[in-house]
Amino acid sequence: MALSNNVIAAINFVAMLLSIPIIGAGIWLATEPDNSCVKILQWPVIILGILFLVVAIAGFVGAFWRIPWLLVSYLIAMLILIVLLACLVVFIYMVTMRGSGHLEPSRSYLEYHLDDYSGWLRRRVRAPFKWDRIRACLSSTNMCAELNQSYRMAQDFFNARITPLQSGCCKPPTQCGYTFVNPTYWISPINNAADMDCLQWSNDQTQLCFNCDSCKAGLLANLKKEWRRTDIILLITLVALISVYLIGCCAFRNAKTEDLFRKYKQGYT
């Protein structure tokens, strides 16, 4: 019985350690400028990681001090959390399946279209009251100003590998035919009818293309890239947690069997 409880305690210590990547993934998302503006995924991930940590501590205490009801509660709660984590992993994968950049002639950077992305993600940025808050947050960053400091000549900018967010928010769409002055200042459009975003472009450095659908698409492209990385971390952690949980269930069952055998032996003697 003592051996099985020690095994369960050790397993719960491992589960405590496994909560760290989940919490860390959420904190990493919160530090990314685009995710900190959107505020969708980071808090569910952080909260789920903290719950794993709390439940694992409860299981450790129950095993170390041999508190059966706490161990049973731990097994039930851990199963629920594993199911929730699995649902989150699948959900992230499903909403990030669609969407990719498009090549434009004589450009090294990609451009992005909002309709390429999943409906769920599009709804997060299409509502005016939601986008007004996100736009204000994005425009307060220095991501566009950095382009002016890095690229002085048109060809240098056209050959640059800029981020999806910079591509969508800091310049007009290529098909509008604007003439380059600097990365955030463009003049003399050739074809304003090519895209509605052509009319949304402004050389006002506080506006730029932050009202464009291309900016929303660039944001979703950035989110997709970061969420996919997070999903890989969560998937690896999920597999490890399932393994730990199954070993814990076996150890708990052995402990109960040993306890019943001990009571039977005492009653027999």
XYZ file of C-alpha atoms in Angstrom:
269
model
C 0.000 0.000 0.000
C 2.819 2.415 0.939
C 4.679 1.597 -2.258
C 1.613 2.291 -4.420
C 0.947 5.584 -2.624
C 4.566 6.612 -3.145
C 4.179 5.846 -6.853
C 1.000 7.970 -7.007
C 2.788 10.807 -5.178
C 5.680 10.643 -7.653
C 3.251 10.624 -10.583
C 1.500 13.695 -9.235
C 4.828 15.451 -8.882
C 5.407 14.773 -12.585
C 1.895 16.112 -13.315
C 2.813 19.294 -11.435
C 5.859 19.683 -13.654
C 3.723 19.089 -16.764
C 1.484 22.016 -15.830
C 4.468 24.356 -16.308
C 4.557 24.099 -20.163
C 0.818 24.853 -20.290
C 1.127 27.920 -18.078
C 4.289 28.957 -19.940
C 2.524 28.695 -23.328
C -0.260 30.952 -22.058
C 2.202 33.503 -20.686
C 4.132 33.464 -23.986
C 0.912 34.186 -25.889
C 0.108 37.044 -23.503
C 3.492 38.657 -24.219
C 2.988 38.617 -28.004
C 1.650 42.036 -29.155
C -1.074 40.630 -31.431
C -2.377 38.128 -28.870
C -2.265 40.730 -26.105
C -4.519 42.925 -28.274
C -6.977 40.168 -29.210
C -7.103 38.431 -25.803
C -8.707 35.162 -26.896
C -6.514 32.157 -26.147
C -3.951 33.118 -23.526
C -6.231 33.205 -20.471
C -7.982 29.867 -21.134
C -4.543 28.255 -21.516
C -3.144 29.890 -18.365
C -6.237 29.027 -16.301
C -6.183 25.410 -17.531
C -2.495 25.136 -16.616
C -3.149 26.508 -13.121
C -6.015 24.035 -12.638
C -3.716 21.165 -13.624
C -1.183 22.418 -11.074
C -3.791 22.688 -8.277
C -5.260 19.248 -8.996
C -1.792 17.659 -9.161
C -0.888 19.215 -5.794
C -4.130 17.839 -4.317
C -3.280 14.394 -5.691
C 0.230 14.609 -4.272
C -1.116 15.527 -0.836
C -3.735 12.746 -1.008
C -1.117 10.138 -1.919
C 1.560 11.312 0.509
C -0.802 11.478 3.514
C -2.955 8.571 2.298
C -6.299 10.389 2.011
C -8.486 8.129 -0.173
C -11.302 10.636 -0.894
C -8.762 13.219 -2.047
C -7.176 10.676 -4.399
C -10.565 9.782 -5.885
C -11.359 13.489 -6.324
C -7.959 13.947 -7.963
C -8.598 11.144 -10.482
C -12.018 12.558 -11.432
C -10.785 16.156 -11.695
C -7.688 15.167 -13.671
C -9.815 13.204 -16.141
C -12.066 16.238 -16.664
C -9.052 18.514 -17.202
C -7.453 16.091 -19.660
C -10.698 16.015 -21.664
C -10.820 19.832 -21.622
C -7.192 20.042 -22.761
C -7.867 17.542 -25.559
C -10.868 19.612 -26.680
C -8.733 22.763 -26.663
C -6.002 21.073 -28.740
C -8.556 19.916 -31.327
C -10.300 23.307 -31.333
C -7.057 25.224 -31.985
C -6.175 22.843 -34.798
C -9.603 23.183 -36.416
C -9.744 27.005 -36.359
C -6.190 27.325 -37.700
C -6.510 24.821 -40.563
C -7.404 27.443 -43.155
C -5.545 30.529 -44.315
C -2.211 31.285 -45.936
C -0.388 34.150 -47.609
C -0.468 35.001 -51.297
C 2.495 35.933 -53.465
C 2.399 39.215 -55.389
C 4.540 40.060 -58.451
C 8.019 41.406 -57.604
C 7.409 41.097 -53.851
C 9.157 38.834 -51.332
C 6.566 39.378 -48.616
C 3.136 37.749 -48.698
C -0.270 39.403 -48.626
C -3.337 38.084 -46.836
C -7.078 37.850 -47.530
C -9.612 37.753 -44.712
C -11.935 35.260 -46.406
C -9.175 32.629 -46.400
C -9.506 32.113 -42.646
C -12.020 30.153 -40.597
C -15.392 31.708 -39.881
C -14.809 31.548 -36.128
C -11.591 33.580 -36.377
C -13.168 36.062 -38.798
C -15.997 36.738 -36.353
C -13.446 37.641 -33.684
C -12.246 40.614 -35.769
C -15.186 41.593 -37.980
C -17.510 43.078 -35.375
C -16.860 46.865 -35.319
C -16.861 47.162 -31.518
C -14.286 44.356 -31.274
C -12.070 45.665 -34.066
C -12.064 49.242 -32.710
C -10.439 48.001 -29.511
C -7.983 45.729 -31.360
C -7.101 48.469 -33.870
C -6.374 50.974 -31.107
C -4.107 48.418 -29.434
C -2.245 47.526 -32.658
C -1.779 51.148 -33.730
C -0.160 51.939 -30.387
C 2.714 49.530 -31.145
C 5.853 50.467 -33.095
C 5.619 47.640 -35.658
C 5.053 50.059 -38.571
C 7.598 52.616 -37.397
C 10.196 49.838 -37.375
C 9.744 49.427 -41.140
C 10.641 53.071 -41.769
C 13.819 52.644 -39.754
C 14.823 49.421 -41.541
C 13.971 50.107 -45.199
C 14.780 53.353 -47.007
C 14.733 52.177 -50.626
C 11.725 50.703 -52.430
C 13.550 47.598 -53.691
C 14.907 46.835 -50.233
C 11.363 46.945 -48.888
C 9.949 44.841 -51.729
C 12.597 42.188 -51.003
C 11.943 42.240 -47.256
C 10.457 39.395 -45.218
C 8.008 41.380 -43.107
C 5.471 39.878 -40.709
C 1.863 39.214 -41.778
C 0.717 41.965 -39.421
C 3.099 44.486 -40.976
C 2.104 43.383 -44.473
C -1.590 43.827 -43.771
C -1.625 46.913 -41.544
C 1.370 49.101 -42.446
C 1.057 49.371 -46.247
C -1.667 49.330 -48.913
C -2.393 46.165 -50.952
C 0.003 45.745 -53.881
C -2.810 45.467 -56.429
C -3.881 49.063 -55.687
C -0.761 50.243 -57.528
C 0.442 52.828 -55.019
C 3.888 54.379 -55.507
C 6.409 53.799 -52.714
C 7.761 56.822 -50.820
C 8.627 54.944 -47.645
C 7.174 51.781 -46.089
C 4.288 53.673 -44.480
C 3.809 56.476 -47.027
C 2.453 55.707 -50.520
C 1.055 57.970 -53.255
C -0.690 57.975 -56.664
C -2.739 54.750 -56.717
C -3.269 53.305 -60.191
C -6.280 51.083 -59.495
C -8.343 52.095 -56.465
C -11.175 49.825 -57.593
C -9.040 46.687 -57.326
C -9.832 46.229 -53.644
C -11.973 47.995 -51.044
C -8.834 48.270 -48.929
C -7.392 50.651 -51.548
C -9.919 53.246 -50.369
C -9.226 52.505 -46.715
C -5.509 53.317 -46.968
C -4.387 56.555 -45.304
C -0.965 58.164 -45.054
C -1.974 59.370 -41.606
C 0.530 57.440 -39.485
C -2.138 56.729 -36.870
C -4.499 55.241 -39.494
C -2.458 53.570 -42.307
C -4.340 50.373 -43.198
C -5.596 49.559 -39.699
C -9.180 49.740 -41.006
C -8.410 47.363 -43.890
C -9.543 43.750 -44.177
C -5.908 42.985 -45.050
C -4.929 44.144 -41.562
C -7.479 41.798 -40.011
C -6.195 38.998 -42.242
C -2.581 39.760 -41.281
C -3.576 39.622 -37.626
C -5.235 36.237 -38.121
C -2.161 34.972 -40.001
C 0.008 35.975 -37.040
C -2.428 34.348 -34.602
C -2.489 31.171 -36.666
C 1.307 30.882 -36.562
C 1.499 31.469 -32.802
C -1.514 29.307 -31.971
C -0.084 26.418 -33.990
C 3.130 26.588 -31.950
C 1.086 26.631 -28.768
C -0.991 23.700 -30.007
C 2.136 21.582 -30.497
C 3.223 22.286 -26.918
C -0.261 21.457 -25.606
C -0.446 18.253 -27.660
C 2.898 16.962 -26.356
C 1.857 17.849 -22.808
C -1.522 16.161 -23.318
C 0.128 12.881 -24.380
C 2.411 13.025 -21.338
C -0.507 13.796 -18.995
C -2.569 10.897 -20.385
C 0.375 8.544 -19.782
C 0.827 9.853 -16.247
C -2.913 9.569 -15.565
C -3.085 5.951 -16.752
C -0.107 5.009 -14.582
C -1.773 6.809 -11.663
C -5.015 4.865 -12.186
C -3.108 1.557 -12.188
C -1.219 2.513 -9.024
C -4.458 3.577 -7.303
C -6.150 0.309 -8.261
C -3.177 -1.680 -6.946
C -3.266 0.318 -3.733
C -6.955 -0.470 -3.228
C -6.352 -4.146 -4.020
C -3.483 -4.312 -1.529
C -5.631 -2.584 1.085
C -8.488 -5.053 0.604
C -6.062 -7.989 0.744
C -4.523 -6.612 3.962
C -7.958 -6.228 5.594
C -8.947 -9.729 4.483
C -5.715 -11.170 5.855
C -6.215 -9.397 9.186
C -9.773 -10.691 9.397
C -8.681 -14.224 8.522
C -5.985 -14.285 11.157
